[in-house]
Amino acid sequence: MNTRGLRSQLKDSVPVAGLCPQGSYGIQDSLRSGFTSVKNELLPSHPLELSEKNFVLNQDKMNFSTLRNIQGLHAPLKLQMEYRAARQIQRLPFLQSSNLALDTLRGSDDTIGFEDILGDPAQSEMMGEPHMMVEYKLGLL
Amino acid sequence: PAAGFNFDNAARNAAFEGLFEGGQTPKPLKTGTTIAGVVFKDGVVLGADTRATSSEVVADKMCAKIHYISPNIYCCGAGTAADTEKTTDLLSSNLTVFSLNSGRNPRVVMAVNILQDMLYRYHGQIGANLILGGVDCTGNHLYTVGPYGSVNKVPYLAMGSGDLAALGILEDRFKHDLELEKAKELVRDAIHAGIMSDLGSGNNIDICVITKQGVDYIRPFQESEYKETRKPKYKYRPGTTPVLTKKIVPLKLEVVEETQQRMDTA
């Protein structure tokens, strides 16, 4: 096996095997995630999983580096400042934000992709416990 | 939870493939098609068969493979049926938003570029082989886009499992600047060759003619001779069953209480 090729596939945060399985109550959920194996936790199971997870990040990085090469360092710096400001506009911690300002900055507010149709977080079946999350955010917990 | 494709079940599915001995996982609906397109004097003619297969079973006998993208661009899709449907839907929505924003009719190159970016991003996992044909201000264009994002611009084209048979007919009889009727016949014969020689193609032939004046979507252009006469509803005409005896018992009802409620139409 080509280890160098594998390394590019490693999930960016490697969980220590066996310490924190994904099921409820901390036990490995065999029905949903299969049997425990080190390979399962280190390597993604689908060739697209990594590239899709980091797609927006990679696109932004590419755009910023092109901009830096063309216009100098100040251009991506100013834009990144605006991105940070836009990223901070959120709703309450347990509600999904529409990220409209961020979309407009990126130019993706008039395009429709698979991330708008599939897996809409507003329709997800699981939600964080609202009271806990607000208390945690306000530091009351 | 991130939006977009969800890979949670990928590990489970990979484990399943080893467990059951083949054939247990449901196969996606492929179109196993013959699609063809020809550029003629005044526009583009696209043709497709109408059979959708799921391994060895014909899943849909009147599948519509020519999808609408914009008033001047239509797209034939081969490969996995759901992928072609959804990708062409997304493309059509994006082009509509663009044309509303800019007030212009979209060009075929724009559609091709959007498709190419979208399909390359997924590295061929979206199985969509598409033939895009359209007429815009720069002329008549015919493009093909492969599942990995490859693009080819050609005057005549065939894709799908029956493409070799169809290409044979097209290579033999294609000329530049054909007339409309000749072009329609050529595409019809090409699809017919695909239907005859390929198991994955069959049933009727759809033709779509795109010109600067408008679009003519002829569905079906030619019906197969093996049509069946099964009807979806079985209605028996009154009098089919003979009436032997009749007995009428009137039910006596008396009015106990009568109330009137006015509808509030404010």
XYZ file of C-alpha atoms in Angstrom:
407
model
C 0.000 0.000 0.000
C 1.299 3.391 -0.804
C 1.519 5.056 2.560
C 2.110 8.473 1.184
C -1.084 8.273 -0.759
C -2.917 7.053 2.310
C -1.733 9.907 4.415
C -3.483 12.360 2.173
C -6.669 10.524 3.014
C -6.332 10.642 6.789
C -9.131 12.409 8.530
C -7.773 15.649 9.797
C -8.564 15.006 13.429
C -7.699 11.438 14.279
C -9.693 10.183 17.261
C -7.843 7.793 19.537
C -9.147 4.351 18.814
C -11.457 2.829 21.372
C -11.697 5.787 23.662
C -14.727 7.502 22.195
C -16.891 5.359 19.929
C -19.689 7.100 18.135
C -22.675 5.262 19.572
C -24.856 6.413 22.427
C -23.635 5.794 25.990
C -20.116 5.560 24.605
C -20.491 1.988 23.325
C -19.656 1.101 19.741
C -22.860 1.189 17.720
C -22.388 -1.989 15.661
C -25.599 -1.558 13.720
C -24.754 1.840 12.347
C -21.002 2.024 12.283
C -19.956 -1.589 11.950
C -17.340 -3.355 14.007
C -14.531 -1.425 15.629
C -11.325 -1.421 13.687
C -8.444 0.987 13.608
C -8.681 1.266 9.854
C -12.309 2.399 10.090
C -11.454 5.250 12.358
C -8.376 6.433 10.554
C -9.366 6.208 6.911
C -12.567 7.569 5.397
C -14.912 4.924 4.072
C -15.858 6.766 0.914
C -13.391 8.273 -1.546
C -15.317 11.524 -1.655
C -15.807 11.952 2.071
C -12.693 13.999 2.746
C -12.811 16.080 -0.369
C -16.441 16.966 0.219
C -15.911 17.850 3.862
C -13.157 20.278 2.996
C -14.486 21.468 -0.337
C -15.485 24.979 0.672
C -12.312 25.447 2.683
C -10.139 24.293 -0.194
C -11.950 26.492 -2.644
C -11.515 29.517 -0.408
C -7.826 28.733 0.074
C -7.327 28.420 -3.655
C -9.104 31.689 -4.349
C -7.186 33.545 -1.686
C -3.827 32.290 -2.862
C -4.610 33.242 -6.473
C -5.704 36.664 -5.264
C -2.526 37.049 -3.269
C -0.422 36.159 -6.277
C -2.225 38.647 -8.492
C -2.898 41.584 -6.211
C -0.531 41.255 -3.288
C -1.017 40.395 0.343
C -3.534 43.073 1.256
C -6.348 41.739 -0.922
C -6.841 38.365 0.792
C -6.251 39.962 4.191
C -9.065 42.440 3.727
C -11.363 39.773 2.352
C -10.586 37.384 5.166
C -11.469 40.064 7.654
C -14.853 40.402 5.978
C -15.317 36.639 5.978
C -14.619 36.490 9.686
C -17.105 39.224 10.377
C -19.755 37.518 8.256
C -19.114 34.185 9.930
C -19.927 35.655 13.310
C -23.459 36.600 12.372
C -25.328 33.619 13.734
C -28.628 32.856 15.331
C -29.077 31.183 18.725
C -26.684 28.290 19.264
C -29.117 25.489 18.505
C -30.647 27.091 15.382
C -29.205 26.727 11.907
C -28.025 29.973 10.407
C -28.634 30.804 6.785
C -25.148 32.302 6.327
C -26.491 34.801 3.851
C -23.677 37.320 4.248
C -21.052 34.624 3.896
C -22.764 33.260 0.782
C -22.903 36.695 -0.767
C -19.201 37.245 -0.127
C -18.358 33.924 -1.695
C -20.621 34.541 -4.654
C -22.618 31.368 -4.089
C -25.868 33.104 -3.236
C -27.213 32.697 -6.764
C -26.108 29.138 -7.410
C -27.860 25.968 -6.326
C -25.813 22.894 -5.525
C -26.291 19.546 -3.859
C -25.637 21.075 -0.457
C -28.823 23.120 -0.792
C -31.005 20.144 -1.584
C -29.573 17.184 0.285
C -29.043 16.982 4.019
C -30.602 20.317 4.851
C -29.533 20.919 8.489
C -32.823 22.672 9.183
C -34.559 19.353 8.581
C -32.188 17.122 10.516
C -33.777 14.734 12.984
C -31.420 15.515 15.804
C -31.070 18.767 17.612
C -28.940 19.846 20.506
C -30.712 20.422 23.774
C -31.614 24.152 23.459
C -31.489 25.160 27.124
C -28.151 23.491 27.703
C -26.619 25.042 24.651
C -27.725 28.559 25.487
C -26.551 28.197 29.081
C -23.207 26.888 27.897
C -22.826 29.791 25.501
C -23.656 32.340 28.180
C -21.327 30.651 30.623
C -24.019 29.903 33.153
C -23.490 26.167 33.036
C -24.607 17.906 10.543
C -23.101 19.145 7.319
C -25.318 19.872 4.354
C -24.887 18.026 1.068
C -24.010 14.383 0.607
C -24.042 12.235 3.717
C -21.407 9.518 3.940
C -22.524 8.023 7.264
C -23.675 4.784 5.744
C -20.677 4.211 3.499
C -18.824 2.104 6.072
C -21.931 0.069 6.800
C -22.582 -0.553 3.108
C -19.016 -1.642 2.528
C -19.373 -4.121 5.378
C -22.687 -5.376 3.950
C -21.199 -6.221 0.582
C -19.020 -8.818 2.158
C -21.784 -10.296 4.273
C -24.454 -11.117 1.701
C -23.308 -13.097 -1.300
C -23.967 -10.570 -4.027
C -27.327 -9.442 -5.410
C -28.820 -8.399 -2.105
C -28.021 -4.707 -2.280
C -30.535 -2.856 -4.457
C -29.083 -1.837 -7.800
C -29.537 1.745 -8.972
C -31.792 2.285 -11.927
C -29.580 2.660 -14.998
C -30.887 3.897 -18.284
C -28.725 1.607 -20.498
C -29.545 3.805 -23.385
C -29.035 4.925 -26.879
C -28.970 8.687 -27.209
C -27.832 10.603 -30.251
C -27.602 14.158 -31.463
C -26.964 15.823 -34.810
C -26.309 19.443 -35.744
C -28.179 20.382 -38.898
C -28.624 23.527 -40.909
C -31.057 25.393 -38.678
C -30.406 23.828 -35.289
C -29.911 20.621 -33.372
C -31.829 17.338 -33.345
C -31.618 15.160 -30.242
C -32.952 11.633 -30.066
C -33.286 8.994 -27.383
C -34.914 5.641 -26.756
C -37.275 5.206 -23.813
C -36.209 2.115 -21.910
C -34.865 2.215 -18.347
C -33.363 -1.012 -16.997
C -32.513 -2.202 -13.519
C -30.030 -5.041 -14.156
C -31.985 -7.469 -16.317
C -35.477 -6.080 -15.814
C -37.025 -3.269 -17.807
C -38.025 -0.816 -15.129
C -39.635 1.881 -17.242
C -40.972 1.541 -20.770
C -41.705 5.207 -21.356
C -38.798 6.874 -19.655
C -38.204 10.487 -20.713
C -34.507 10.855 -21.364
C -34.512 14.245 -23.031
C -34.482 16.761 -20.207
C -35.313 20.429 -20.354
C -32.492 22.724 -19.363
C -33.600 26.082 -20.700
C -35.894 27.212 -23.518
C -33.074 26.862 -26.009
C -31.070 23.996 -24.526
C -32.095 20.374 -24.036
C -30.057 17.518 -22.656
C -30.157 13.747 -23.171
C -28.931 11.673 -20.275
C -27.434 8.194 -20.106
C -26.092 6.366 -17.063
C -27.747 6.217 -13.667
C -31.256 7.586 -14.087
C -31.444 9.472 -10.798
C -28.073 11.099 -11.341
C -28.950 12.411 -14.783
C -32.324 13.675 -13.563
C -30.981 15.514 -10.554
C -27.934 16.930 -12.301
C -29.975 18.277 -15.185
C -32.516 19.688 -12.734
C -29.789 21.509 -10.840
C -28.292 22.773 -14.068
C -31.664 24.029 -15.231
C -32.275 25.843 -11.933
C -28.879 27.490 -12.010
C -29.360 28.651 -15.587
C -32.802 30.027 -14.798
C -31.419 32.023 -11.883
C -28.658 33.302 -14.110
C -31.008 34.337 -16.876
C -33.277 36.084 -14.386
C -30.307 37.900 -12.921
C -28.779 38.975 -16.194
C -31.792 39.115 -18.504
C -30.078 36.993 -21.164
C -30.711 33.573 -22.567
C -28.003 31.210 -21.369
C -25.439 29.931 -23.838
C -24.689 26.264 -24.294
C -21.045 26.734 -23.249
C -22.245 28.040 -19.905
C -24.321 24.949 -19.319
C -21.386 22.761 -20.317
C -19.002 24.559 -17.977
C -21.342 24.339 -15.016
C -21.849 20.636 -15.660
C -18.156 20.015 -16.052
C -17.333 21.692 -12.730
C -20.114 19.881 -10.947
C -19.204 16.449 -12.268
C -15.449 16.865 -11.803
C -15.986 17.770 -8.195
C -17.456 14.321 -7.565
C -14.768 12.413 -9.459
C -17.101 10.265 -11.473
C -19.208 9.027 -8.563
C -22.200 10.711 -10.174
C -22.799 8.459 -13.168
C -24.147 10.867 -15.748
C -23.216 10.769 -19.438
C -24.946 13.728 -21.003
C -25.441 15.068 -24.499
C -26.248 18.776 -24.452
C -27.645 20.412 -27.526
C -28.877 23.912 -27.993
C -29.177 27.000 -30.123
C -27.966 30.331 -28.845
C -26.775 33.634 -30.252
C -23.462 32.102 -31.301
C -24.950 29.253 -33.314
C -25.968 25.619 -32.975
C -23.924 23.533 -30.566
C -23.740 19.908 -29.524
C -21.583 18.866 -26.574
C -21.044 15.701 -24.622
C -20.073 15.633 -20.933
C -18.729 12.450 -19.352
C -19.113 11.436 -15.702
C -15.560 12.457 -14.865
C -16.047 15.892 -16.373
C -14.673 15.393 -19.879
C -16.199 17.587 -22.562
C -16.283 17.104 -26.319
C -17.755 19.388 -28.944
C -18.779 17.546 -32.090
C -21.329 17.884 -34.916
C -22.842 14.418 -34.357
C -22.811 12.246 -31.302
C -24.112 9.081 -29.710
C -23.820 7.929 -26.087
C -25.046 5.122 -23.907
C -24.750 1.382 -24.184
C -26.056 1.418 -27.750
C -23.736 4.138 -28.934
C -21.557 1.969 -31.139
C -24.483 0.851 -33.269
C -25.857 4.381 -33.484
C -22.465 5.856 -34.302
C -22.146 3.454 -37.201
C -25.241 4.903 -38.841
C -24.209 8.466 -38.017
C -20.691 8.041 -39.384
C -22.040 6.618 -42.597
C -24.721 9.166 -43.427
C -23.813 12.385 -41.648
C -23.165 15.485 -43.753
C -22.846 19.084 -42.655
C -25.898 21.322 -43.082
C -28.537 18.646 -43.476
C -32.182 19.519 -43.968
C -34.635 19.114 -41.100
C -36.408 16.000 -42.357
C -33.180 14.294 -43.344
C -31.687 15.081 -39.938
C -34.713 13.687 -38.122
C -34.580 10.547 -40.217
C -30.876 10.144 -39.568
C -31.311 10.382 -35.819
C -34.294 8.061 -35.965
C -32.309 5.458 -37.848
C -29.366 5.797 -35.493
C -31.534 5.238 -32.424
C -33.293 2.403 -34.205
C -29.947 0.694 -34.812
C -29.166 1.106 -31.118
C -32.516 -0.369 -30.133
C -32.078 -3.352 -32.416
C -28.543 -4.175 -31.410
C -28.496 -3.387 -27.691
C -30.399 -5.033 -24.893
C -30.421 -1.964 -22.745
C -32.268 0.165 -25.287
C -35.735 -0.312 -26.609
C -39.355 0.691 -26.854
C -40.167 4.051 -28.378
C -38.019 6.758 -29.902
C -38.230 10.391 -28.742
C -37.001 13.231 -30.917
C -36.401 16.818 -29.914
C -35.745 19.474 -32.564
C -34.261 22.746 -31.346
C -34.158 25.707 -33.698
C -33.920 29.436 -33.302
C -37.698 29.651 -33.678
C -38.443 27.188 -30.930
C -38.411 23.627 -29.751
C -40.355 20.672 -31.084
C -40.399 17.845 -28.555
C -41.943 14.867 -30.304
C -42.656 12.142 -27.829
C -42.977 9.496 -29.103
C -41.612 10.002 -32.571
C -41.926 6.368 -33.414
C -43.639 3.751 -31.343
C -42.314 0.230 -31.217
C -44.415 -2.488 -32.854
C -44.369 -4.475 -29.641
C -46.873 -2.292 -27.918
C -49.138 -4.008 -25.482
C -52.817 -3.391 -25.037
C -52.953 -3.608 -21.274
C -55.107 -0.891 -19.865
C -54.435 0.753 -16.492
C -58.110 0.644 -15.475
C -60.588 -2.116 -16.018
C -64.035 -0.610 -16.279
C -66.887 -2.878 -17.154
C -69.678 -1.324 -19.137
C -73.047 -1.208 -17.349
C -75.095 -4.277 -18.201
C -72.175 -6.720 -18.154
C -73.599 -8.527 -15.187
C -77.228 -9.669 -15.725
C -79.723 -8.561 -13.065
C -81.769 -11.489 -11.716
C -84.099 -9.902 -9.142
C -84.721 -6.432 -7.807
C -86.223 -5.527 -4.421
C -86.695 -1.909 -3.290
C -87.144 -1.136 0.429
C -87.857 2.554 1.125
C -86.199 3.845 4.267
C -88.452 6.098 6.289
C -86.667 9.093 7.758
C -88.210 11.821 9.860
C -86.657 15.209 10.329
C -85.739 15.543 14.026
C -83.772 18.749 14.158
C -82.758 21.254 11.574
C -80.044 23.871 12.185
C -78.659 26.461 9.841
C -75.142 27.755 10.262
C -74.141 30.819 8.312
C -70.700 30.847 6.766
C -68.584 33.741 7.955
C -67.386 35.354 4.754
C -65.870 38.459 6.309
